[in-house]
Coordinates of C-alpha atoms and ligand atoms in Angstrom, one line a residue:
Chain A
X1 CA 0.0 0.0 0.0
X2 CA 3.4 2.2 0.1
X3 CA 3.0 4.6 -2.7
X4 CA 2.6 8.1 -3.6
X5 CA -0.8 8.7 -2.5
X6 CA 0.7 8.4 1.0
X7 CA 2.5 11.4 1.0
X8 CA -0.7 13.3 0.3
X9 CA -3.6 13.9 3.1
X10 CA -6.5 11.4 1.8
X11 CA -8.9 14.6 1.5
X12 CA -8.3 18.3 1.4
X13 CA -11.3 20.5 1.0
X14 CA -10.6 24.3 0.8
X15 CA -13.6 26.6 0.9
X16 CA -15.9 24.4 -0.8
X17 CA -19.3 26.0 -1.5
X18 CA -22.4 24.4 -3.2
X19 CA -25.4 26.3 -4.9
X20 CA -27.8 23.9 -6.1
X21 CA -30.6 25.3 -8.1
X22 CA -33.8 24.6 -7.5
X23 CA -36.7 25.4 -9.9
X24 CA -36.1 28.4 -11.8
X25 CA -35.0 31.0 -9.4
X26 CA -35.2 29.4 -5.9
X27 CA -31.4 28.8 -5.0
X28 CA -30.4 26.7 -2.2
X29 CA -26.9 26.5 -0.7
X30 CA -26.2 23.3 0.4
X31 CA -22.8 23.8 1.7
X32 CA -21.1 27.6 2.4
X33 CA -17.3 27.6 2.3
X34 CA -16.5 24.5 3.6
X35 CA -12.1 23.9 4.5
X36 CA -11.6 20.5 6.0
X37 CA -8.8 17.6 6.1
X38 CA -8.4 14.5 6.5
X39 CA -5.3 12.9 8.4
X40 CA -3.9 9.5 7.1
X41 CA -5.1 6.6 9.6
X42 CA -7.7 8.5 11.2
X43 CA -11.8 8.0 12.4
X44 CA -13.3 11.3 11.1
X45 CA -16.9 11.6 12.1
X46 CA -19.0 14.4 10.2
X47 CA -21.9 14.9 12.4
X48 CA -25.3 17.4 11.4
X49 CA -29.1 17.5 11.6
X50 CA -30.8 16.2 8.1
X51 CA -30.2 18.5 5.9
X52 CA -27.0 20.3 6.5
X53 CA -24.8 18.7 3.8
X54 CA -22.9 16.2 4.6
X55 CA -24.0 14.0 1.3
X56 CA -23.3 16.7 -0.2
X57 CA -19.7 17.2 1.0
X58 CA -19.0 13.6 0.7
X59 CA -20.5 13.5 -2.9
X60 CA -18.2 16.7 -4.0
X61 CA -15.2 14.5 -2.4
X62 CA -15.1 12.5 -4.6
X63 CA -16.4 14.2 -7.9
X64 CA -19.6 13.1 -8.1
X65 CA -21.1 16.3 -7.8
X66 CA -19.0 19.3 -9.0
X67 CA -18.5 22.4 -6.1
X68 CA -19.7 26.1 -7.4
X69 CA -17.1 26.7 -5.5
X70 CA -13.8 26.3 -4.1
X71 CA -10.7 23.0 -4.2
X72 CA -10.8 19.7 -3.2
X73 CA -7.8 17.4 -3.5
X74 CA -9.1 13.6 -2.7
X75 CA -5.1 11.8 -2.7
X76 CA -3.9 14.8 -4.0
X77 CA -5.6 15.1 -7.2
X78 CA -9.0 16.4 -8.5
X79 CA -11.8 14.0 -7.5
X80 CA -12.6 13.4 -11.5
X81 CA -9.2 12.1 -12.1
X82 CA -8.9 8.4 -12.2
X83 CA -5.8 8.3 -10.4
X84 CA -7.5 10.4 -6.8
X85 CA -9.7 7.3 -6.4
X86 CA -6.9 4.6 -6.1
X87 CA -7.4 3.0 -3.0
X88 CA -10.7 5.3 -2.5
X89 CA -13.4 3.2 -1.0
X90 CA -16.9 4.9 -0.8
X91 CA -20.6 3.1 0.4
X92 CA -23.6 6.1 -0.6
X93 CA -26.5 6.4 1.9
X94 CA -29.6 4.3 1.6
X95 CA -27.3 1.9 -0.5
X96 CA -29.5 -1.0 -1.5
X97 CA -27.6 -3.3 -4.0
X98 CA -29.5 -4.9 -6.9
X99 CA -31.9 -6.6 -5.6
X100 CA -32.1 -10.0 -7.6
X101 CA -28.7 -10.5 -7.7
X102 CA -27.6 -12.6 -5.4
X103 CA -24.4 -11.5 -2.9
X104 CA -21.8 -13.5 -4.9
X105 CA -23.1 -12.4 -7.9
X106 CA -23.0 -9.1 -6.8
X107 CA -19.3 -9.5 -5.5
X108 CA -18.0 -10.5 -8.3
X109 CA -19.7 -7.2 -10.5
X110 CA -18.3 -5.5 -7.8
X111 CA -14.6 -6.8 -7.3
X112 CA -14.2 -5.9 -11.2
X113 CA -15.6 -2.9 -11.4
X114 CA -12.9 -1.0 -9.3
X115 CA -9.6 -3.8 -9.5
X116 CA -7.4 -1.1 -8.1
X117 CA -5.7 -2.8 -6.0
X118 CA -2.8 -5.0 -7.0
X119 CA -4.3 -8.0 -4.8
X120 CA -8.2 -7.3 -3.9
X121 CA -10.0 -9.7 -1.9
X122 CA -11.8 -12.5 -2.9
X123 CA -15.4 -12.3 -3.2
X124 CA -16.0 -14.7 -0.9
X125 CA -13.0 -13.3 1.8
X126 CA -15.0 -10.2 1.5
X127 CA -18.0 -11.2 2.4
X128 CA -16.5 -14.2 5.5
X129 CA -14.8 -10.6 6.5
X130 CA -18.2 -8.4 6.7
X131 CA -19.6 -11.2 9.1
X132 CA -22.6 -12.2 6.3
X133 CA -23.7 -15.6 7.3
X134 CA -22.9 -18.1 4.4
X135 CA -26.5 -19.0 4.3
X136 CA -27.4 -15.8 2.8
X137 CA -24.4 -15.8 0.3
X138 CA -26.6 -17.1 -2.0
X139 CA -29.7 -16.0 -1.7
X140 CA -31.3 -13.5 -3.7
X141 CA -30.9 -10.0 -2.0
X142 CA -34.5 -9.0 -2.1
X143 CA -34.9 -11.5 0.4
X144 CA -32.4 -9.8 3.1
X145 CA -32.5 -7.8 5.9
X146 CA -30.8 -4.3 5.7
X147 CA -28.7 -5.3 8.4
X148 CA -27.4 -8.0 6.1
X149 CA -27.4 -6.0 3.0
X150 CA -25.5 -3.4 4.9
X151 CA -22.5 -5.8 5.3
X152 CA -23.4 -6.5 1.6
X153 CA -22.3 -2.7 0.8
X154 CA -19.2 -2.6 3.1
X155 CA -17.7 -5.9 1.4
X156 CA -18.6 -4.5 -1.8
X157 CA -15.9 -1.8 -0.5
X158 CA -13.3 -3.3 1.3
X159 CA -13.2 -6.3 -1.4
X160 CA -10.4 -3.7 -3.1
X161 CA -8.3 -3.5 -0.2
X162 CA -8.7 0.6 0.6
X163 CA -6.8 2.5 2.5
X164 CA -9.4 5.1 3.0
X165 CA -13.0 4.6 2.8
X166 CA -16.1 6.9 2.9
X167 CA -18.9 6.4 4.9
X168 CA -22.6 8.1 4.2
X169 CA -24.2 7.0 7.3
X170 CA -23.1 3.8 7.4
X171 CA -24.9 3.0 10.8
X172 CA -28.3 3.9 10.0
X173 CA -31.2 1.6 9.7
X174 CA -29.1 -0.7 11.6
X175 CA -30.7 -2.9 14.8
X176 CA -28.4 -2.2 17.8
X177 CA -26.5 -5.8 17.0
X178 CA -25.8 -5.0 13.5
X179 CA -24.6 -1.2 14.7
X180 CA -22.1 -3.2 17.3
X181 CA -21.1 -5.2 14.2
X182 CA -20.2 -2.6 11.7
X183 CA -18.6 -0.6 14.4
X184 CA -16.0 -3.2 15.2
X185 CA -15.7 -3.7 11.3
X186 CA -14.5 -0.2 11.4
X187 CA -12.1 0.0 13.9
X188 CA -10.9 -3.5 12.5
X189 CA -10.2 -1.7 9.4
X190 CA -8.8 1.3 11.2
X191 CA -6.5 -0.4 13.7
X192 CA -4.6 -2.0 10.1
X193 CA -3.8 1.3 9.0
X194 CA -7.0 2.4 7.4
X195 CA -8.8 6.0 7.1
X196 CA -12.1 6.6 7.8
X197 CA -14.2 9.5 6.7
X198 CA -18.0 8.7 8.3
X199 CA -21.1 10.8 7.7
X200 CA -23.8 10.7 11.0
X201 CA -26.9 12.2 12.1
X202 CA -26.7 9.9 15.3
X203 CA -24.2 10.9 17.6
X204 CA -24.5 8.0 20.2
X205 CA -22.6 5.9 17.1
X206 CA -19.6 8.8 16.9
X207 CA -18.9 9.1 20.7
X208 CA -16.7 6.1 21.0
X209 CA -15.4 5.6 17.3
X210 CA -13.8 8.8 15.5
X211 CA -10.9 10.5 16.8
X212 CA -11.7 13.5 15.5
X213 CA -15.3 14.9 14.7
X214 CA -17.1 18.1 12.3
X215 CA -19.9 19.6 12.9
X216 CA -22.0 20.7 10.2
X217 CA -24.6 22.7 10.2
X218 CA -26.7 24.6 7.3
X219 CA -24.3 24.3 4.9
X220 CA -21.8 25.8 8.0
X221 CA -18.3 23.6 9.5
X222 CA -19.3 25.0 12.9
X223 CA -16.3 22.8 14.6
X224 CA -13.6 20.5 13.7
X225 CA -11.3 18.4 16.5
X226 CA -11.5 15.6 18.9
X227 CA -14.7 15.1 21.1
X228 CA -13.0 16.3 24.4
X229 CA -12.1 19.8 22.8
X230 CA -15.9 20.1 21.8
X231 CA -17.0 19.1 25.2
X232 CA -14.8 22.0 26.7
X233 CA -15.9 24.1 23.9
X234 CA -19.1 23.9 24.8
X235 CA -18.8 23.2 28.6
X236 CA -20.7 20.4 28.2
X237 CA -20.1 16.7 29.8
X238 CA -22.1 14.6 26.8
X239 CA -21.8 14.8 23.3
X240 CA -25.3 15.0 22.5
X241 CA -25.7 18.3 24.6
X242 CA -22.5 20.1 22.9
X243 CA -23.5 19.3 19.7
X244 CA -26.9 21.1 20.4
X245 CA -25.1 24.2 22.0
X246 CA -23.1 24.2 19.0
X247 CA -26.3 24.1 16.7
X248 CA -28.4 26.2 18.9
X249 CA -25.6 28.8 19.1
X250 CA -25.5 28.7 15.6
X251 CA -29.5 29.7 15.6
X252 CA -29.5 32.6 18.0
X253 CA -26.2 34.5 16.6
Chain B
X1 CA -13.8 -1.5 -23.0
X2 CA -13.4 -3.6 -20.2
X3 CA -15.6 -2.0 -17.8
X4 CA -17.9 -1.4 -20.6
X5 CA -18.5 -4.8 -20.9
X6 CA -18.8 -5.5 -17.3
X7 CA -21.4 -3.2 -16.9
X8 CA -23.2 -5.0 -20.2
X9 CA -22.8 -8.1 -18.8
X10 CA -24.4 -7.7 -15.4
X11 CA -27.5 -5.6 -17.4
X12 CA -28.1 -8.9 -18.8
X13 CA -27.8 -10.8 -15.9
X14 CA -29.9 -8.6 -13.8
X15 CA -32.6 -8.6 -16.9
X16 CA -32.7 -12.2 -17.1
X17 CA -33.5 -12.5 -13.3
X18 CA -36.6 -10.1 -13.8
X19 CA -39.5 -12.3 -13.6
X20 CA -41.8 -9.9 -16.5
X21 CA -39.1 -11.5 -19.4
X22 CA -41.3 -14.7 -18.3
X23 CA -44.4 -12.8 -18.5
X24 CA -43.8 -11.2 -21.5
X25 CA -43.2 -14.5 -23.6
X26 CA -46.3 -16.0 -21.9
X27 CA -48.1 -13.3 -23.0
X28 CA -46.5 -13.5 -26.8
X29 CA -47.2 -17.4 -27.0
X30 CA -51.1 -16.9 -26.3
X31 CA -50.7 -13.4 -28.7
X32 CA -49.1 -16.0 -31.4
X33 CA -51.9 -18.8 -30.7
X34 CA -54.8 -15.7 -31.5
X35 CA -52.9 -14.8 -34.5
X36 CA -52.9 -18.1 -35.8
X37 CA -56.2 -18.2 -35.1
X38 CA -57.4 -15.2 -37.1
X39 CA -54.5 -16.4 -40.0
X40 CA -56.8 -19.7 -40.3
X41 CA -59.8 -17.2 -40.8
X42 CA -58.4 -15.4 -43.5
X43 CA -58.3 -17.0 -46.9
X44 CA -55.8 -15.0 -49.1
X45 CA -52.8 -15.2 -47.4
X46 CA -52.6 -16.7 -44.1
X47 CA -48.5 -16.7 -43.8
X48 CA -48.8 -13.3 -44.3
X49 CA -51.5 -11.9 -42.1
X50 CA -49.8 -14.6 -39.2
X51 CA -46.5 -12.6 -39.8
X52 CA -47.8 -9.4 -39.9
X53 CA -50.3 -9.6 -36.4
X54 CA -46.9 -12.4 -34.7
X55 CA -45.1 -8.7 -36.2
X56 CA -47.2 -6.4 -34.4
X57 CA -47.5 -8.6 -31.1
X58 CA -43.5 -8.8 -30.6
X59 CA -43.2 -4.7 -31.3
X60 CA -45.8 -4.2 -28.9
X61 CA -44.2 -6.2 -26.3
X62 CA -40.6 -5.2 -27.2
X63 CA -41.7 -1.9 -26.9
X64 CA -43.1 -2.3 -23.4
X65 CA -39.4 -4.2 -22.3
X66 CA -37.9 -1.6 -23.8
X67 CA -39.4 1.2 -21.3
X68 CA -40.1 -1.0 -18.4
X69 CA -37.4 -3.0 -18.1
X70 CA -34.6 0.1 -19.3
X71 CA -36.1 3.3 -17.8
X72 CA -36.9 1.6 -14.6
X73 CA -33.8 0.0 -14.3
X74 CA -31.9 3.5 -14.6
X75 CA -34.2 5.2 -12.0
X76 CA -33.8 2.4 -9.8
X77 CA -30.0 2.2 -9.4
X78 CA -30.2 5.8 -9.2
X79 CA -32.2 6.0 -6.3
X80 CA -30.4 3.2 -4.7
X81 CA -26.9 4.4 -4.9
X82 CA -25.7 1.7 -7.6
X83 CA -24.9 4.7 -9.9
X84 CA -23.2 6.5 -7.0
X85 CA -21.0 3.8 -6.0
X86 CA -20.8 2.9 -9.8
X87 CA -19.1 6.2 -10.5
X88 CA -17.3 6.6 -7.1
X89 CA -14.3 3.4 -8.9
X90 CA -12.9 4.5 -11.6
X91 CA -15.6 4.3 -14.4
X92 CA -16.3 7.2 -16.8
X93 CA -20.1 7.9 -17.4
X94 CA -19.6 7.6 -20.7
X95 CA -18.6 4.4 -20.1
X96 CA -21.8 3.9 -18.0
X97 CA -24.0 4.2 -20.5
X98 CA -23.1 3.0 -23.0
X99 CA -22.5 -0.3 -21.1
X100 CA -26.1 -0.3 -19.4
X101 CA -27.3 0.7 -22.7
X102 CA -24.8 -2.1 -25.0
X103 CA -26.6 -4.4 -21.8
X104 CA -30.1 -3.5 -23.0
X105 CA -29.5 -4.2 -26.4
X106 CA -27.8 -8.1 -25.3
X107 CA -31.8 -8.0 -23.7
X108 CA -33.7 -7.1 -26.6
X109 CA -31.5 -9.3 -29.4
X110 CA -32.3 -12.5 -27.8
X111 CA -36.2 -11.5 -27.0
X112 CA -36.6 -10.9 -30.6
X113 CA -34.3 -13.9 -32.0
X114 CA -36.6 -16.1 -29.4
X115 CA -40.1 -14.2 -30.5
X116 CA -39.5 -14.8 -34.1
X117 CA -38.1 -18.2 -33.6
X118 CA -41.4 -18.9 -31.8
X119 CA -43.3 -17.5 -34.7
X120 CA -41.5 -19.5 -37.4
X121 CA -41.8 -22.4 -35.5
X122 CA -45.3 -22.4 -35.4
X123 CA -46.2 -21.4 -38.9
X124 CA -43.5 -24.2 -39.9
X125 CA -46.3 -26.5 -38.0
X126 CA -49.2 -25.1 -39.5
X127 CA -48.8 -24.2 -43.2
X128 CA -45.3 -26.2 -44.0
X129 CA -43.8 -23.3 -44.7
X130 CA -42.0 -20.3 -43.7
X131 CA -43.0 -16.3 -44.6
X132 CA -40.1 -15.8 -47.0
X133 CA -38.9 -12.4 -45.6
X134 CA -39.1 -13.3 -41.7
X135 CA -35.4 -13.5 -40.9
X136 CA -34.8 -9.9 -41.6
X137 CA -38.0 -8.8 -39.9
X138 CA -36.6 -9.1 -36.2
X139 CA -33.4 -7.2 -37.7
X140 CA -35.2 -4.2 -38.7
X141 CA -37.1 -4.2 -35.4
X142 CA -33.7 -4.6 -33.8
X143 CA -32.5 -1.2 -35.7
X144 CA -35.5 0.5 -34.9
X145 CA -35.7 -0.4 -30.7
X146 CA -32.4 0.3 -30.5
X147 CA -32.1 4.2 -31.5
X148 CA -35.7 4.0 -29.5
X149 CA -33.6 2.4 -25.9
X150 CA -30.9 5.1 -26.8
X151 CA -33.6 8.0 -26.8
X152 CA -34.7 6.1 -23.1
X153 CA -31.8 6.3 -22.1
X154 CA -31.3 10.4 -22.9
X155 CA -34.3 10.6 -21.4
X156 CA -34.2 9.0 -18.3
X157 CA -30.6 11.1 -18.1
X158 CA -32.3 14.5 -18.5
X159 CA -36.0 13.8 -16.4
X160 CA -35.7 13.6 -12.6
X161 CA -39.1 11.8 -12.5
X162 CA -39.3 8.4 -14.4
X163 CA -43.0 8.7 -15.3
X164 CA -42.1 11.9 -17.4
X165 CA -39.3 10.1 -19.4
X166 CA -41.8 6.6 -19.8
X167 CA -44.3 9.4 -21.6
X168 CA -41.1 11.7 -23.2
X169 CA -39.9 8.1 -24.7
X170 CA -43.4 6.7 -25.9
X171 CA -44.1 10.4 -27.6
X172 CA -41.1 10.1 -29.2
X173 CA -41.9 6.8 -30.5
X174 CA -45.1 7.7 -31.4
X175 CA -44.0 10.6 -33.3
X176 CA -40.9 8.9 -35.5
X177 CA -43.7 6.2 -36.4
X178 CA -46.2 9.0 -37.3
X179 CA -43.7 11.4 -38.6
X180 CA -44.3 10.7 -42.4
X181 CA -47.8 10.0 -42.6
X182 CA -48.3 13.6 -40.9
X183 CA -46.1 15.0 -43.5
X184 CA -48.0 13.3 -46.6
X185 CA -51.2 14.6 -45.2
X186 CA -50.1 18.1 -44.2
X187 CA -48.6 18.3 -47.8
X188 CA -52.3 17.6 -48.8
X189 CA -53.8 20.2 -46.7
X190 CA -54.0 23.9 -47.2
X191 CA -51.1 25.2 -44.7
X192 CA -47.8 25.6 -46.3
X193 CA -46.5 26.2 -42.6
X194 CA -47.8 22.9 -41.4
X195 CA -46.5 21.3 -44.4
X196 CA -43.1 22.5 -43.3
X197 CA -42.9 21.4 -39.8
X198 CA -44.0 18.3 -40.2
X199 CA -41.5 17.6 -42.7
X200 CA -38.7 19.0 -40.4
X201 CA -39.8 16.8 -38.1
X202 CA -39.8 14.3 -40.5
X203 CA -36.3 14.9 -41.7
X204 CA -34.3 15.7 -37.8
X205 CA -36.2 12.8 -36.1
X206 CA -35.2 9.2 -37.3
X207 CA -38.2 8.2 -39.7
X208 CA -39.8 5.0 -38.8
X209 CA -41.3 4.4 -41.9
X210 CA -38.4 3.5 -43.2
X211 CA -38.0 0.9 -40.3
X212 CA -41.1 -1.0 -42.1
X213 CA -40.0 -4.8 -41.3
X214 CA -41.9 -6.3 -45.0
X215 CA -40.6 -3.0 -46.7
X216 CA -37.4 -3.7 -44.7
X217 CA -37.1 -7.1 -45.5
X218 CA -37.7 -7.0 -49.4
X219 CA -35.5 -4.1 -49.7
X220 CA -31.5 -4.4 -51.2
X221 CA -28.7 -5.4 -49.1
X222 CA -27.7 -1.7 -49.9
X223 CA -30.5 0.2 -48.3
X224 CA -30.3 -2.3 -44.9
X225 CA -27.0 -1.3 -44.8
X226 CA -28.0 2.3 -45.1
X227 CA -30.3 2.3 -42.8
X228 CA -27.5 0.8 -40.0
X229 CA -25.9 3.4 -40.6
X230 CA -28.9 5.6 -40.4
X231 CA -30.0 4.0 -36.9
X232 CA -26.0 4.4 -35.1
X233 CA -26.0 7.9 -36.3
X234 CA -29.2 8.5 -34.2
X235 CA -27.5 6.7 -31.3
X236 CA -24.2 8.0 -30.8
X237 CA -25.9 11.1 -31.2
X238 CA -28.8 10.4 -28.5
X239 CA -25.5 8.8 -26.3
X240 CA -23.3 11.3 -26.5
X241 CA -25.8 13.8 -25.5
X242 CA -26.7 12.2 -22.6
X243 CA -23.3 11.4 -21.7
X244 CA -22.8 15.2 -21.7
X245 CA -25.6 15.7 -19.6
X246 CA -25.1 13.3 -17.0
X247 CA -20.9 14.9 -16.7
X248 CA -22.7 18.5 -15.7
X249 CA -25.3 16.8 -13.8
X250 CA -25.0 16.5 -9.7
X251 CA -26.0 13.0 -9.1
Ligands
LIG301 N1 -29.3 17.4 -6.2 C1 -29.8 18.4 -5.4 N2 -30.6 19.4 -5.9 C2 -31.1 20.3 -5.1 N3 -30.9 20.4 -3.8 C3 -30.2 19.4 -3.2 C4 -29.6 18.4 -4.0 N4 -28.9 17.5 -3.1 C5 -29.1 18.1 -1.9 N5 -29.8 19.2 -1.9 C6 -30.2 20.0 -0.8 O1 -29.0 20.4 -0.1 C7 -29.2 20.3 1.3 C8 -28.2 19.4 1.9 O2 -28.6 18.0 1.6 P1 -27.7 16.8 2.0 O3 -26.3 17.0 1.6 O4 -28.3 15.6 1.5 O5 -27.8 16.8 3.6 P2 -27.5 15.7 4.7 O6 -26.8 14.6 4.0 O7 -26.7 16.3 5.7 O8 -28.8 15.2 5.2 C9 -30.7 19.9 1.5 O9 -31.4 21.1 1.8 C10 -31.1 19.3 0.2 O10 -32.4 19.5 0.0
LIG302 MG1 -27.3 12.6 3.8

């Protein structure tokens, strides 16, 4: 996994702003000068109400919707560029893979589709390492539960071996089990080396798994840094109650 | 090419595990059995009238796969992330489409080969013999569905809702197949500026009536060469433009 890509920061966002149009005149801006980065081999967690951007951000990481505004480096180089998403890993929100196909199937269309990596996973490694019980390997994926089709997703992302993947609400829709699950996935993938960029309105999943957390809030970074900071920040003793000073603040100024 | 391909391939896989391709050939089988039926009633050329209603049955129904099975399948992966995670590895949309649209085409080839297949079969059983020009009447069907998925497909690019690019894709069926007749009747009439759009529309829109499968199949090697060429210009045109739109578009 020693190449060049490690001498750049996974993600760079400078000043990133979004102006999505909406009907003919009504403008909407989704995300208002955004400057963020990512550190090599860390938990990032982007938290915010529904609403405040963070699809959006993650979506402008990696080029699949084009800023009105600003520069983002993803490995050093422009999100459209081919070579930025070597060793990228990315599972969207609400993913729900093709629903006839049947896990394998869908392993195999997905271990082609990005062969980045000089010696990706097996299909079948990828899915023993998500935890999917071989029962369901085959079965058509209509027929699973989200919780299953959730570990579906991740495989379908760590079958390439990434060293940095990117999370849009990874734990949601998930029963408390499956949540445990996934979590330990993560740091599993974190404590080889791995980066993790994670996307949450829940905070109770963030407390104990990123390093370092954002805030986001209309379209706003209203903090960046590890959770103890924002507890002092705010004077706070629980996440949940600094993150609502932070947003309530935001309201009143 | 190779992720091209890919994408192709699984189009068909994902088509054949759609339980309507089932339906749909039910449904031609008891279409073929009343056509046979109202072949035996008619007394001066039963091959004929069997090919021509077996004709009209498989463009009805390959016209229904066509928007079904394609628009909805584009929709569908859009709102469930496949495209995002599709073009989050390193895949171009162009190469996108035109491997969900090269996989839609691997769909429709072996619906008509089977349809017609079907048909022969049973007018082999029946009258002994074979409607001379049937071979090359799934071929011109081919041509014609296939600039009609690539129009789908533009469509489905450019329209957030998928029940406004069904109707934007049956009008513009409607309209290539009606194109001519409206000009040969507004030539008739008494407006000149009639006269003139319809044969504009006539002339920018691909024709239909040139797509006629008997006219089709009697015609010269030539002109069903022509009219290949004809149908790909229409489709790397209807391609690239929705390849252009989905690069500017925020998916
Ligand atoms: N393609 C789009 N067109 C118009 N508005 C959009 C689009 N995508 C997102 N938005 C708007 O941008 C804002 C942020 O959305 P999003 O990034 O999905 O928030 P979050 O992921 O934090 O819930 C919302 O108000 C949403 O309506
Ligand atoms: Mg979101």
């Amino acid at each position: 996994m020693a190449g060049k890509e490690d001498l750049h920061k996974p993600l760079q966002l400078k000043g990133v702003k979004k102006l999505f149009k909406k009907g003919l005149k009504e403008k909407k801006e989704a995300l208002k000068g955004v400057s963020l980065q990512i550190e090599r081999g860390e938990i990032f967690g982007l938290l915010g109400p529904n609403g405040a951007g963070k699809s959006t951000l993650v979506k402008i990481a990696l080029g699949l919707i084009i800023p009105s505004e600003g520069e983002v480096l993803l490995n050093g180089h422009n999100p459209s560029k081919p070579q930025a998403k070597k060793g990228v890993g990315y599972l969207p929100e609400h993913f729900r893979p093709p629903s006839r196909l049947t896990p394998e199937t869908f392993m195999a269309f997905a271990g082609e589709m990005g062969s980045l990596s000089d010696n990706p996973l097996s299909p079948t490694d990828a899915l023993t390492l998500v935890g999917l019980e071989r029962s369901a390997w085959s079965r058509q994926m209509r027929r699973l539960s989200k919780g299953m089709l959730q570990r579906v997703g991740l495989a379908s992302v760590l079958v390439h071996r990434p060293s940095f993947i990117i999370l849009d609400e990874p734990l949601s829709g998930l029963d408390p089990i499956g949540r445990h699950d996934v979590k330990e996935l993560l740091m599993q993938f974190n404590a080889q080396g791995g980066t993790i960029f994670l996307n949450s309105h829940i905070l109770a999943d963030i407390g104990n798994l990123c390093h370092r957390v954002g805030i986001l809030h209309q379209g706003s970074l209203l903090f960046v840094g590890k959770i103890e900071e924002l507890l002092a920040k705010t004077g706070r003793a629980q996440l949940e109650e600094a993150f609502l000073a932070m947003v309530k603040g935001e309201k009143d100024a | 090419m190779r992720k091209t391909a890919l994408l192709a391939r699984f189009t068909l896989i994902q088509g054949i595990k759609e339980r309507f391709f089932v339906g749909l050939l039910v449904l031609l089988v008891f279409t073929f059995a009343l056509s046979q039926y109202i072949g035996i009633l008619s007394l001066a050329n039963p091959v004929k009238v069997v090919t021509d209603l077996g004709t009209s049955s498989i463009t009805f129904l390959a016209l229904a796969l066509i928007l079904f099975f394609a628009i909805t399948f584009l929709y569908k992966e859009r709102e469930e992330g496949m495209l995002l995670l599709i073009l989050s590895r390193p895949v171009s949309r162009v190469q996108y489409l035109v491997g969900r649209f090269t996989g839609f085409l691997l769909l429709l080839a072996p619906f008509l080969a089977v349809s017609f297949l079907l048909l022969a079969g049973l007018q082999m059983a029946i009258y002994s013999r074979v409607y001379q020009g049937l071979p090359w009447i799934p071929v011109a069907l081919f041509l014609k569905f296939s600039v009609v998925l690539a129009f789908a497909v533009l469509s489905s690019v450019f329209f957030t809702e998928q029940i406004t690019s069904l109707l934007a894709t049956i009008s513009f069926y409607v309209v290539c197949q009606l194109s001519h007749q409206a000009t040969l009747i507004a030539s008739q009439g008494s407006n000149p500026f009639a006269a003139k759009i319809t044969l504009m529309v006539e002339r920018t829109l691909p024709s239909f009536e040139l797509y006629k499968p008997f006219k089709f199949a009697q015609a010269p090697l030539e002109y069903k060469l022509l009219l290949l060429f004809y149908s790909l210009l229409y489709i790397v045109a209807f391609i690239l433009l929705a390849t252009a739109l989905l690069e500017r578009k925020d998916i």
